[in-house]
Amino acid sequence: MAGGGGCRRGREQLELERLGQAARAGSCPPSPPLSVCSRQAWSRDNPGFEPEEDAAAAGPVLEMDVEWGSGAASSLGSGTGGPAGGGRRARRGPAGRGGAEGPGRLSGPPDGAAPRRAAWAKRLARRLRGLWGTRLMEESNTSREQYLKSILRELITYMVFLVVLCVLTYGTVSSSMYYYTRVMSQLFLETPVSKTEKTDFKTLSTMDDFWKFTEGPLLDGLYWEMWYNNKTMAENKSFIYYENLLLGVPRIRQLKVRNGSCSIPEDLKEEIKDCYDVYSVANEDTAPFGLRNGTAWTYTNEKDLNGSSHWGLIATYSGAGYYQDLSRTREVTALQIASLKENLWLDRGTRAAFIDFSVYNANINLFCVIRLLIEFPATGGLVTSWHFQPVRLIHYISTFDFFLAACEMSFCLFVLYYMVEEVLEIRIHGLRYFRSVWNCLDILIIVLSVVAIGINIYRTSAVDMLLKKLLEDQNSFPNFEPLAYWQMQFNNIAAVTVFFVWMKLFKFVNFNRTMSQLSTTMSRCVKDVIGFAIMFFIIFLAYAQLAYLVFGTQIDDFSTFQDCIFTQFRIILGDFNFTEVEEANRILGPVYFTTFVFFMFFILLNMFLAIINDTYSEVKSDMAQQKAEMELSDLIRKGYNKAMIKLKLKKTTVDDISESLRQGGGKLNFDELRQDLKGKGHTDAEIEAIFTKYDQDGDQELTEHEHQQMRDDLEKEREDLDLDRSSLPRPLSSRSFPRSLDDSEEDEDEDSGHSSRRRGSSSSGVSYEEFQVLMRRVDRMEHSIGSIVSKIDAVIVKLEAMERAKLKRRDVLGRLLDGVTEDERLGRSSEIHREQMEQLVREELERWESDDTGSQMSHRLGTPLGPSGQPRSRSSRPSSSQSDGVDAGAGNGGSNIHV
């Protein structure tokens, strides 16, 4: 008591001196840290006292340097029981701050604008630093609730980023692109070469078919110069389907291989004079041929054509070759094609022919870059392929385009935000940062986002230059193929980025116990799955090699080793053609198919499922035994309930019980209370626990004394709830102290490094008010557990009584049988035997009637009977000796207790 009074007097003296200095200086310096006893005194004397808030919740604490004189230190040291003169060690502040002003006096804030600007800049820097406060930046001593709050803030920020990214990706793609591609492909791919033939571009087989296609469907599709009523359209302009403007002129290009590029056997050199190998850059022919004038007959390299390589069905072709730019009119183009055909532009050395052109539809603001490829393999014949690429190259026209522009700016800001965040986390954790898969995924998402931004900028700038050049010379070929390539790469990167961004949601979902079962199951079974995968692919690749060698020459699905692998995956999923396999080989075909399905589907696939199921069962059982922790859903539900209570839209349990007591008057029946509280959403277990706690006499009604005791406890509960609500995180006020005086005194005996750790540990302690709240809650929990234990004891007593009654009945029946046997052995009369039996039965009935009377008395009292017939207290537990001595009457009485 003396120590508490001393520290209170020291605190009052310091407060008076601080207020007097603030009045003289015209400012409000920070209050000195208080000791533990001072905080307790404040909490008792001031109902509005705000306890110390967590540093993580309130943001960075801006500590002000205060210098203590020797006199103040000595007075405080005597008050708190510390050593004389053991005051706080003086700390040096910024340049320009003076020393101690005297005993017990505080140095005021420095005059001048420079220190104030420095303090303001420091506060601003710390606030900006708080924007990147993720769970990896939180201190290890933060509470579970504070940790979940950081996760929730990170999740909300990430969800906004995900929404912006989805708007950007889905905003650049529409169903119009599919319909645009479909109508253009129908026009050039499915139109027959003539009215008498059904051959179209997809089914071309010879060079003659190629020329028929160029002279028929190609010219008809490119040049729409007449309306359906035979009226001409705009001069020197072609609108395909009357809506799609043909940009510039089309181009036909071919690639050849030189003669003699392959070797001929000696025995066949007399019969075979020419030999043209398969296409490769090394075998490519670059010499002039035919008419030897013009670009159609002379070779042009890839750089001059501004071309790029193309991956065909048979080979990969370069962007060079012999090319012919067609005209803007149908008549001139027909003459050019006829000249190429007449002079044998395609010959045995031709390996690929490209038809390139581009169209633009202003209605939907889409370009379509079209490439038709005809490959001439060394085996003879030809193979066709095509590529229709709709792209949106002109941006920022409609209102929605400007909205997408705003989303693009937001996306760039988010990428910059996450870049700073990852840099800060790497700076804090070092190489340990890369041990987490989620952190590596964050880096991957940022890299993909930066690449997508760069491609988008390059594509936009290149389109402007290309369109300007096209408007200057409309008779040239506009090479949109590089832009289409970069657009395709941009779409691929955007698709992969969106996929990984969605996958990262599992990082936040895993904080839920149910959702975390998936990741835990996969992480536990990864070793078993890897071992199974090795065994699986050994057998799988063996079957793929067998299928390639046996069926590769006859079945298209097995024509290459890669096709064999994909075909076998299709067989596992049920997509197969057994007839083709059987026709290819009548013996090995059925054997291959049967054994593959048996081993891969019925054995290995079920082993894989067994591994997953077994691991999932283990994870589920382990999680059931784990200690339940606060989850994100609990935090959201808690915040929602507090918000509803603050808005007066929801009542607490204390309010519901108080209202029921007011309506009950002098006495409150258990049935009335249960009916009232159940209507307000409370469970039977809660209602019964509350009533059992205060119904001390067991008469199923609350008397005036019990009523008043419940009111007192409810008021204490209301105070606890108010205290919890006041301890919610809020900005630091003048009564929030980051440290106590006791911590300062303890720091005198330690070095600076150890004192900083001690400050970190003390800031995360539990205040006196929180400790009192926890003590009250523990007391209520123990009282509730006591009532539950008493009811369990009553059930045990009833079961023991039933067992004893069974033994007694067995004893009575045994005595009756013994009596019958004894009479028969001694030859007694039946009258004597009947009288003895009636006497035994009568004694047993009298004993049962006395047991029933005792059970009714215990039911009215509401308590189980002890071994001597006396009521037993609710809070007492029967010992093993007492349980053995309880008779059947007590057991029946205990059976009336409601559990």
mmCIF file with all atom_site columns, C-alpha atoms in Angstrom, residues 88-267:
data_model
loop_
_atom_site.group_PDB
_atom_site.id
_atom_site.type_symbol
_atom_site.label_atom_id
_atom_site.label_alt_id
_atom_site.label_comp_id
_atom_site.label_asym_id
_atom_site.label_entity_id
_atom_site.label_seq_id
_atom_site.pdbx_PDB_ins_code
_atom_site.Cartn_x
_atom_site.Cartn_y
_atom_site.Cartn_z
_atom_site.occupancy
_atom_site.B_iso_or_equiv
_atom_site.pdbx_formal_charge
_atom_site.auth_seq_id
_atom_site.auth_comp_id
_atom_site.auth_asym_id
_atom_site.auth_atom_id
_atom_site.pdbx_PDB_model_num
ATOM 1   C CA . ARG A 1 88  ? 15.442  6.653   -16.320  1.00 0.00 ? 88  ARG A CA 1
ATOM 2   C CA . ARG A 1 89  ? 18.613  7.074   -18.315  1.00 0.00 ? 89  ARG A CA 1
ATOM 3   C CA . ALA A 1 90  ? 18.622  10.317  -20.304  1.00 0.00 ? 90  ALA A CA 1
ATOM 4   C CA . ARG A 1 91  ? 18.235  9.883   -24.082  1.00 0.00 ? 91  ARG A CA 1
ATOM 5   C CA . ARG A 1 92  ? 19.593  12.284  -26.652  1.00 0.00 ? 92  ARG A CA 1
ATOM 6   C CA . GLY A 1 93  ? 17.013  13.756  -28.969  1.00 0.00 ? 93  GLY A CA 1
ATOM 7   C CA . PRO A 1 94  ? 17.478  15.434  -32.334  1.00 0.00 ? 94  PRO A CA 1
ATOM 8   C CA . ALA A 1 95  ? 19.995  18.169  -32.828  1.00 0.00 ? 95  ALA A CA 1
ATOM 9   C CA . GLY A 1 96  ? 19.022  21.366  -31.074  1.00 0.00 ? 96  GLY A CA 1
ATOM 10  C CA . ARG A 1 97  ? 17.275  19.736  -28.110  1.00 0.00 ? 97  ARG A CA 1
ATOM 11  C CA . GLY A 1 98  ? 18.529  20.853  -24.744  1.00 0.00 ? 98  GLY A CA 1
ATOM 12  C CA . GLY A 1 99  ? 19.337  18.868  -21.657  1.00 0.00 ? 99  GLY A CA 1
ATOM 13  C CA . ALA A 1 100 ? 17.312  18.467  -18.496  1.00 0.00 ? 100 ALA A CA 1
ATOM 14  C CA . GLU A 1 101 ? 15.772  21.700  -17.283  1.00 0.00 ? 101 GLU A CA 1
ATOM 15  C CA . GLY A 1 102 ? 15.920  20.871  -13.603  1.00 0.00 ? 102 GLY A CA 1
ATOM 16  C CA . PRO A 1 103 ? 14.720  18.387  -11.042  1.00 0.00 ? 103 PRO A CA 1
ATOM 17  C CA . GLY A 1 104 ? 11.377  16.912  -11.938  1.00 0.00 ? 104 GLY A CA 1
ATOM 18  C CA . ARG A 1 105 ? 10.965  19.105  -15.009  1.00 0.00 ? 105 ARG A CA 1
ATOM 19  C CA . LEU A 1 106 ? 10.506  18.124  -18.653  1.00 0.00 ? 106 LEU A CA 1
ATOM 20  C CA . SER A 1 107 ? 12.310  19.696  -21.574  1.00 0.00 ? 107 SER A CA 1
ATOM 21  C CA . GLY A 1 108 ? 9.779   21.427  -23.802  1.00 0.00 ? 108 GLY A CA 1
ATOM 22  C CA . PRO A 1 109 ? 9.589   20.946  -27.544  1.00 0.00 ? 109 PRO A CA 1
ATOM 23  C CA . PRO A 1 110 ? 12.173  22.835  -29.607  1.00 0.00 ? 110 PRO A CA 1
ATOM 24  C CA . ASP A 1 111 ? 11.174  26.025  -31.286  1.00 0.00 ? 111 ASP A CA 1
ATOM 25  C CA . GLY A 1 112 ? 11.421  26.445  -35.072  1.00 0.00 ? 112 GLY A CA 1
ATOM 26  C CA . ALA A 1 113 ? 9.772   25.004  -38.152  1.00 0.00 ? 113 ALA A CA 1
ATOM 27  C CA . ALA A 1 114 ? 12.570  22.581  -39.115  1.00 0.00 ? 114 ALA A CA 1
ATOM 28  C CA . PRO A 1 115 ? 12.022  20.088  -36.268  1.00 0.00 ? 115 PRO A CA 1
ATOM 29  C CA . ARG A 1 116 ? 8.262   20.192  -36.824  1.00 0.00 ? 116 ARG A CA 1
ATOM 30  C CA . ARG A 1 117 ? 8.738   19.446  -40.523  1.00 0.00 ? 117 ARG A CA 1
ATOM 31  C CA . ALA A 1 118 ? 11.076  16.587  -39.661  1.00 0.00 ? 118 ALA A CA 1
ATOM 32  C CA . ALA A 1 119 ? 8.502   15.120  -37.251  1.00 0.00 ? 119 ALA A CA 1
ATOM 33  C CA . TRP A 1 120 ? 5.746   15.534  -39.845  1.00 0.00 ? 120 TRP A CA 1
ATOM 34  C CA . ALA A 1 121 ? 7.869   13.831  -42.509  1.00 0.00 ? 121 ALA A CA 1
ATOM 35  C CA . LYS A 1 122 ? 8.608   10.995  -40.095  1.00 0.00 ? 122 LYS A CA 1
ATOM 36  C CA . ARG A 1 123 ? 4.918   10.497  -39.349  1.00 0.00 ? 123 ARG A CA 1
ATOM 37  C CA . LEU A 1 124 ? 4.079   10.581  -43.061  1.00 0.00 ? 124 LEU A CA 1
ATOM 38  C CA . ALA A 1 125 ? 6.782   8.028   -43.843  1.00 0.00 ? 125 ALA A CA 1
ATOM 39  C CA . ARG A 1 126 ? 5.477   5.681   -41.177  1.00 0.00 ? 126 ARG A CA 1
ATOM 40  C CA . ARG A 1 127 ? 1.918   6.046   -42.409  1.00 0.00 ? 127 ARG A CA 1
ATOM 41  C CA . LEU A 1 128 ? 3.038   5.251   -45.950  1.00 0.00 ? 128 LEU A CA 1
ATOM 42  C CA . ARG A 1 129 ? 4.975   2.310   -44.594  1.00 0.00 ? 129 ARG A CA 1
ATOM 43  C CA . GLY A 1 130 ? 1.734   1.057   -43.041  1.00 0.00 ? 130 GLY A CA 1
ATOM 44  C CA . LEU A 1 131 ? 0.179   0.712   -46.516  1.00 0.00 ? 131 LEU A CA 1
ATOM 45  C CA . TRP A 1 132 ? 2.396   -2.318  -47.116  1.00 0.00 ? 132 TRP A CA 1
ATOM 46  C CA . GLY A 1 133 ? 1.679   -4.021  -43.791  1.00 0.00 ? 133 GLY A CA 1
ATOM 47  C CA . THR A 1 134 ? 1.184   -7.669  -44.797  1.00 0.00 ? 134 THR A CA 1
ATOM 48  C CA . ARG A 1 135 ? 1.386   -10.782 -42.668  1.00 0.00 ? 135 ARG A CA 1
ATOM 49  C CA . LEU A 1 136 ? 5.068   -11.240 -43.565  1.00 0.00 ? 136 LEU A CA 1
ATOM 50  C CA . MET A 1 137 ? 5.823   -7.816  -42.088  1.00 0.00 ? 137 MET A CA 1
ATOM 51  C CA . GLU A 1 138 ? 3.937   -8.363  -38.840  1.00 0.00 ? 138 GLU A CA 1
ATOM 52  C CA . GLU A 1 139 ? 5.893   -8.951  -35.649  1.00 0.00 ? 139 GLU A CA 1
ATOM 53  C CA . SER A 1 140 ? 5.944   -12.480 -34.296  1.00 0.00 ? 140 SER A CA 1
ATOM 54  C CA . ASN A 1 141 ? 4.414   -11.433 -30.956  1.00 0.00 ? 141 ASN A CA 1
ATOM 55  C CA . THR A 1 142 ? 1.152   -10.145 -32.450  1.00 0.00 ? 142 THR A CA 1
ATOM 56  C CA . SER A 1 143 ? -2.094  -11.798 -31.418  1.00 0.00 ? 143 SER A CA 1
ATOM 57  C CA . ARG A 1 144 ? -4.095  -14.189 -33.582  1.00 0.00 ? 144 ARG A CA 1
ATOM 58  C CA . GLU A 1 145 ? -6.830  -11.597 -34.072  1.00 0.00 ? 145 GLU A CA 1
ATOM 59  C CA . GLN A 1 146 ? -4.348  -8.946  -35.137  1.00 0.00 ? 146 GLN A CA 1
ATOM 60  C CA . TYR A 1 147 ? -2.730  -11.423 -37.526  1.00 0.00 ? 147 TYR A CA 1
ATOM 61  C CA . LEU A 1 148 ? -6.109  -12.223 -39.099  1.00 0.00 ? 148 LEU A CA 1
ATOM 62  C CA . LYS A 1 149 ? -6.869  -8.520  -39.448  1.00 0.00 ? 149 LYS A CA 1
ATOM 63  C CA . SER A 1 150 ? -3.684  -8.129  -41.465  1.00 0.00 ? 150 SER A CA 1
ATOM 64  C CA . ILE A 1 151 ? -4.694  -11.117 -43.597  1.00 0.00 ? 151 ILE A CA 1
ATOM 65  C CA . LEU A 1 152 ? -8.173  -9.672  -44.126  1.00 0.00 ? 152 LEU A CA 1
ATOM 66  C CA . ARG A 1 153 ? -6.774  -6.331  -45.254  1.00 0.00 ? 153 ARG A CA 1
ATOM 67  C CA . GLU A 1 154 ? -4.397  -8.103  -47.624  1.00 0.00 ? 154 GLU A CA 1
ATOM 68  C CA . LEU A 1 155 ? -7.279  -10.203 -48.959  1.00 0.00 ? 155 LEU A CA 1
ATOM 69  C CA . ILE A 1 156 ? -9.478  -7.171  -49.627  1.00 0.00 ? 156 ILE A CA 1
ATOM 70  C CA . THR A 1 157 ? -6.654  -5.411  -51.477  1.00 0.00 ? 157 THR A CA 1
ATOM 71  C CA . TYR A 1 158 ? -5.965  -8.527  -53.504  1.00 0.00 ? 158 TYR A CA 1
ATOM 72  C CA . MET A 1 159 ? -9.643  -8.963  -54.398  1.00 0.00 ? 159 MET A CA 1
ATOM 73  C CA . VAL A 1 160 ? -9.729  -5.420  -55.788  1.00 0.00 ? 160 VAL A CA 1
ATOM 74  C CA . PHE A 1 161 ? -6.635  -6.235  -57.856  1.00 0.00 ? 161 PHE A CA 1
ATOM 75  C CA . LEU A 1 162 ? -8.288  -9.430  -59.117  1.00 0.00 ? 162 LEU A CA 1
ATOM 76  C CA . VAL A 1 163 ? -11.450 -7.572  -60.130  1.00 0.00 ? 163 VAL A CA 1
ATOM 77  C CA . VAL A 1 164 ? -9.430  -4.965  -62.047  1.00 0.00 ? 164 VAL A CA 1
ATOM 78  C CA . LEU A 1 165 ? -7.448  -7.673  -63.844  1.00 0.00 ? 165 LEU A CA 1
ATOM 79  C CA . CYS A 1 166 ? -10.583 -9.616  -64.794  1.00 0.00 ? 166 CYS A CA 1
ATOM 80  C CA . VAL A 1 167 ? -12.232 -6.467  -66.151  1.00 0.00 ? 167 VAL A CA 1
ATOM 81  C CA . LEU A 1 168 ? -9.154  -5.781  -68.283  1.00 0.00 ? 168 LEU A CA 1
ATOM 82  C CA . THR A 1 169 ? -8.836  -9.301  -69.680  1.00 0.00 ? 169 THR A CA 1
ATOM 83  C CA . TYR A 1 170 ? -12.526 -9.916  -70.312  1.00 0.00 ? 170 TYR A CA 1
ATOM 84  C CA . GLY A 1 171 ? -13.013 -6.378  -71.623  1.00 0.00 ? 171 GLY A CA 1
ATOM 85  C CA . THR A 1 172 ? -10.608 -7.002  -74.506  1.00 0.00 ? 172 THR A CA 1
ATOM 86  C CA . VAL A 1 173 ? -12.372 -10.217 -75.576  1.00 0.00 ? 173 VAL A CA 1
ATOM 87  C CA . SER A 1 174 ? -15.962 -10.507 -76.803  1.00 0.00 ? 174 SER A CA 1
ATOM 88  C CA . SER A 1 175 ? -18.189 -12.990 -78.567  1.00 0.00 ? 175 SER A CA 1
ATOM 89  C CA . SER A 1 176 ? -17.930 -10.836 -81.702  1.00 0.00 ? 176 SER A CA 1
ATOM 90  C CA . MET A 1 177 ? -14.404 -12.136 -82.193  1.00 0.00 ? 177 MET A CA 1
ATOM 91  C CA . TYR A 1 178 ? -15.644 -15.704 -82.498  1.00 0.00 ? 178 TYR A CA 1
ATOM 92  C CA . TYR A 1 179 ? -18.388 -14.832 -84.979  1.00 0.00 ? 179 TYR A CA 1
ATOM 93  C CA . TYR A 1 180 ? -15.901 -12.708 -86.957  1.00 0.00 ? 180 TYR A CA 1
ATOM 94  C CA . THR A 1 181 ? -13.520 -15.649 -87.239  1.00 0.00 ? 181 THR A CA 1
ATOM 95  C CA . ARG A 1 182 ? -16.303 -18.062 -88.139  1.00 0.00 ? 182 ARG A CA 1
ATOM 96  C CA . VAL A 1 183 ? -17.743 -16.043 -91.052  1.00 0.00 ? 183 VAL A CA 1
ATOM 97  C CA . MET A 1 184 ? -14.304 -15.378 -92.518  1.00 0.00 ? 184 MET A CA 1
ATOM 98  C CA . SER A 1 185 ? -13.285 -19.030 -92.259  1.00 0.00 ? 185 SER A CA 1
ATOM 99  C CA . GLN A 1 186 ? -16.536 -20.168 -93.877  1.00 0.00 ? 186 GLN A CA 1
ATOM 100 C CA . LEU A 1 187 ? -15.914 -17.833 -96.813  1.00 0.00 ? 187 LEU A CA 1
ATOM 101 C CA . PHE A 1 188 ? -12.342 -18.945 -97.599  1.00 0.00 ? 188 PHE A CA 1
ATOM 102 C CA . LEU A 1 189 ? -12.204 -22.503 -96.252  1.00 0.00 ? 189 LEU A CA 1
ATOM 103 C CA . GLU A 1 190 ? -15.583 -24.045 -97.061  1.00 0.00 ? 190 GLU A CA 1
ATOM 104 C CA . THR A 1 191 ? -16.354 -22.563 -100.481 1.00 0.00 ? 191 THR A CA 1
ATOM 105 C CA . PRO A 1 192 ? -15.924 -25.167 -103.292 1.00 0.00 ? 192 PRO A CA 1
ATOM 106 C CA . VAL A 1 193 ? -13.328 -24.462 -105.983 1.00 0.00 ? 193 VAL A CA 1
ATOM 107 C CA . SER A 1 194 ? -16.015 -24.736 -108.673 1.00 0.00 ? 194 SER A CA 1
ATOM 108 C CA . LYS A 1 195 ? -19.703 -25.404 -109.028 1.00 0.00 ? 195 LYS A CA 1
ATOM 109 C CA . THR A 1 196 ? -19.053 -28.913 -110.347 1.00 0.00 ? 196 THR A CA 1
ATOM 110 C CA . GLU A 1 197 ? -16.514 -29.961 -107.699 1.00 0.00 ? 197 GLU A CA 1
ATOM 111 C CA . LYS A 1 198 ? -16.907 -30.333 -103.932 1.00 0.00 ? 198 LYS A CA 1
ATOM 112 C CA . THR A 1 199 ? -13.242 -29.712 -103.225 1.00 0.00 ? 199 THR A CA 1
ATOM 113 C CA . ASP A 1 200 ? -12.592 -26.773 -100.899 1.00 0.00 ? 200 ASP A CA 1
ATOM 114 C CA . PHE A 1 201 ? -9.464  -25.341 -99.287  1.00 0.00 ? 201 PHE A CA 1
ATOM 115 C CA . LYS A 1 202 ? -9.480  -27.961 -96.517  1.00 0.00 ? 202 LYS A CA 1
ATOM 116 C CA . THR A 1 203 ? -9.481  -30.835 -99.001  1.00 0.00 ? 203 THR A CA 1
ATOM 117 C CA . LEU A 1 204 ? -6.946  -29.579 -101.587 1.00 0.00 ? 204 LEU A CA 1
ATOM 118 C CA . SER A 1 205 ? -4.659  -32.386 -102.735 1.00 0.00 ? 205 SER A CA 1
ATOM 119 C CA . THR A 1 206 ? -2.719  -31.270 -105.846 1.00 0.00 ? 206 THR A CA 1
ATOM 120 C CA . MET A 1 207 ? -1.092  -28.151 -107.313 1.00 0.00 ? 207 MET A CA 1
ATOM 121 C CA . ASP A 1 208 ? -3.881  -27.998 -109.847 1.00 0.00 ? 208 ASP A CA 1
ATOM 122 C CA . ASP A 1 209 ? -6.372  -27.740 -106.966 1.00 0.00 ? 209 ASP A CA 1
ATOM 123 C CA . PHE A 1 210 ? -4.285  -24.878 -105.561 1.00 0.00 ? 210 PHE A CA 1
ATOM 124 C CA . TRP A 1 211 ? -4.595  -22.846 -108.784 1.00 0.00 ? 211 TRP A CA 1
ATOM 125 C CA . LYS A 1 212 ? -8.302  -23.585 -108.973 1.00 0.00 ? 212 LYS A CA 1
ATOM 126 C CA . PHE A 1 213 ? -8.667  -22.225 -105.446 1.00 0.00 ? 213 PHE A CA 1
ATOM 127 C CA . THR A 1 214 ? -6.759  -19.009 -106.197 1.00 0.00 ? 214 THR A CA 1
ATOM 128 C CA . GLU A 1 215 ? -8.706  -18.367 -109.405 1.00 0.00 ? 215 GLU A CA 1
ATOM 129 C CA . GLY A 1 216 ? -12.073 -19.141 -107.851 1.00 0.00 ? 216 GLY A CA 1
ATOM 130 C CA . PRO A 1 217 ? -12.888 -18.882 -104.101 1.00 0.00 ? 217 PRO A CA 1
ATOM 131 C CA . LEU A 1 218 ? -9.885  -16.637 -103.314 1.00 0.00 ? 218 LEU A CA 1
ATOM 132 C CA . LEU A 1 219 ? -10.762 -13.978 -105.907 1.00 0.00 ? 219 LEU A CA 1
ATOM 133 C CA . ASP A 1 220 ? -14.470 -14.201 -105.099 1.00 0.00 ? 220 ASP A CA 1
ATOM 134 C CA . GLY A 1 221 ? -13.801 -13.784 -101.384 1.00 0.00 ? 221 GLY A CA 1
ATOM 135 C CA . LEU A 1 222 ? -11.297 -10.943 -101.644 1.00 0.00 ? 222 LEU A CA 1
ATOM 136 C CA . TYR A 1 223 ? -13.077 -8.674  -104.129 1.00 0.00 ? 223 TYR A CA 1
ATOM 137 C CA . TRP A 1 224 ? -16.702 -7.718  -103.454 1.00 0.00 ? 224 TRP A CA 1
ATOM 138 C CA . GLU A 1 225 ? -17.118 -5.072  -106.177 1.00 0.00 ? 225 GLU A CA 1
ATOM 139 C CA . MET A 1 226 ? -20.783 -5.669  -106.976 1.00 0.00 ? 226 MET A CA 1
ATOM 140 C CA . TRP A 1 227 ? -23.952 -5.635  -104.880 1.00 0.00 ? 227 TRP A CA 1
ATOM 141 C CA . TYR A 1 228 ? -26.409 -8.492  -105.195 1.00 0.00 ? 228 TYR A CA 1
ATOM 142 C CA . ASN A 1 229 ? -28.390 -6.322  -107.684 1.00 0.00 ? 229 ASN A CA 1
ATOM 143 C CA . ASN A 1 230 ? -25.244 -6.010  -109.879 1.00 0.00 ? 230 ASN A CA 1
ATOM 144 C CA . LYS A 1 231 ? -24.592 -2.395  -108.923 1.00 0.00 ? 231 LYS A CA 1
ATOM 145 C CA . THR A 1 232 ? -20.956 -1.457  -108.409 1.00 0.00 ? 232 THR A CA 1
ATOM 146 C CA . MET A 1 233 ? -19.578 -0.496  -104.986 1.00 0.00 ? 233 MET A CA 1
ATOM 147 C CA . ALA A 1 234 ? -17.024 2.212   -104.179 1.00 0.00 ? 234 ALA A CA 1
ATOM 148 C CA . GLU A 1 235 ? -14.153 2.422   -106.607 1.00 0.00 ? 235 GLU A CA 1
ATOM 149 C CA . ASN A 1 236 ? -10.866 0.703   -105.677 1.00 0.00 ? 236 ASN A CA 1
ATOM 150 C CA . LYS A 1 237 ? -12.336 -0.505  -102.392 1.00 0.00 ? 237 LYS A CA 1
ATOM 151 C CA . SER A 1 238 ? -13.364 -3.991  -101.436 1.00 0.00 ? 238 SER A CA 1
ATOM 152 C CA . PHE A 1 239 ? -15.734 -4.641  -98.538  1.00 0.00 ? 239 PHE A CA 1
ATOM 153 C CA . ILE A 1 240 ? -15.892 -8.371  -97.816  1.00 0.00 ? 240 ILE A CA 1
ATOM 154 C CA . TYR A 1 241 ? -19.460 -9.237  -96.821  1.00 0.00 ? 241 TYR A CA 1
ATOM 155 C CA . TYR A 1 242 ? -20.079 -5.506  -97.479  1.00 0.00 ? 242 TYR A CA 1
ATOM 156 C CA . GLU A 1 243 ? -18.737 -4.769  -93.950  1.00 0.00 ? 243 GLU A CA 1
ATOM 157 C CA . ASN A 1 244 ? -15.031 -5.714  -93.835  1.00 0.00 ? 244 ASN A CA 1
ATOM 158 C CA . LEU A 1 245 ? -12.597 -3.401  -95.589  1.00 0.00 ? 245 LEU A CA 1
ATOM 159 C CA . LEU A 1 246 ? -9.678  -5.121  -97.328  1.00 0.00 ? 246 LEU A CA 1
ATOM 160 C CA . LEU A 1 247 ? -6.561  -3.272  -96.114  1.00 0.00 ? 247 LEU A CA 1
ATOM 161 C CA . GLY A 1 248 ? -3.978  -2.656  -98.817  1.00 0.00 ? 248 GLY A CA 1
ATOM 162 C CA . VAL A 1 249 ? -3.373  -5.579  -101.179 1.00 0.00 ? 249 VAL A CA 1
ATOM 163 C CA . PRO A 1 250 ? -2.998  -9.340  -100.548 1.00 0.00 ? 250 PRO A CA 1
ATOM 164 C CA . ARG A 1 251 ? 0.336   -11.148 -100.884 1.00 0.00 ? 251 ARG A CA 1
ATOM 165 C CA . ILE A 1 252 ? 1.295   -14.609 -102.151 1.00 0.00 ? 252 ILE A CA 1
ATOM 166 C CA . ARG A 1 253 ? 4.699   -15.968 -101.059 1.00 0.00 ? 253 ARG A CA 1
ATOM 167 C CA . GLN A 1 254 ? 6.456   -19.287 -101.542 1.00 0.00 ? 254 GLN A CA 1
ATOM 168 C CA . LEU A 1 255 ? 9.522   -21.065 -100.160 1.00 0.00 ? 255 LEU A CA 1
ATOM 169 C CA . LYS A 1 256 ? 11.592  -23.512 -102.215 1.00 0.00 ? 256 LYS A CA 1
ATOM 170 C CA . VAL A 1 257 ? 14.401  -25.984 -101.709 1.00 0.00 ? 257 VAL A CA 1
ATOM 171 C CA . ARG A 1 258 ? 17.244  -26.323 -104.228 1.00 0.00 ? 258 ARG A CA 1
ATOM 172 C CA . ASN A 1 259 ? 17.755  -29.248 -106.546 1.00 0.00 ? 259 ASN A CA 1
ATOM 173 C CA . GLY A 1 260 ? 20.328  -31.783 -105.392 1.00 0.00 ? 260 GLY A CA 1
ATOM 174 C CA . SER A 1 261 ? 19.736  -31.054 -101.721 1.00 0.00 ? 261 SER A CA 1
ATOM 175 C CA . CYS A 1 262 ? 19.378  -34.816 -101.099 1.00 0.00 ? 262 CYS A CA 1
ATOM 176 C CA . SER A 1 263 ? 21.548  -37.738 -102.207 1.00 0.00 ? 263 SER A CA 1
ATOM 177 C CA . ILE A 1 264 ? 20.450  -40.335 -104.776 1.00 0.00 ? 264 ILE A CA 1
ATOM 178 C CA . PRO A 1 265 ? 21.595  -43.975 -104.544 1.00 0.00 ? 265 PRO A CA 1
ATOM 179 C CA . GLU A 1 266 ? 24.108  -45.016 -107.212 1.00 0.00 ? 266 GLU A CA 1
ATOM 180 C CA . ASP A 1 267 ? 21.830  -47.696 -108.617 1.00 0.00 ? 267 ASP A CA 1
#
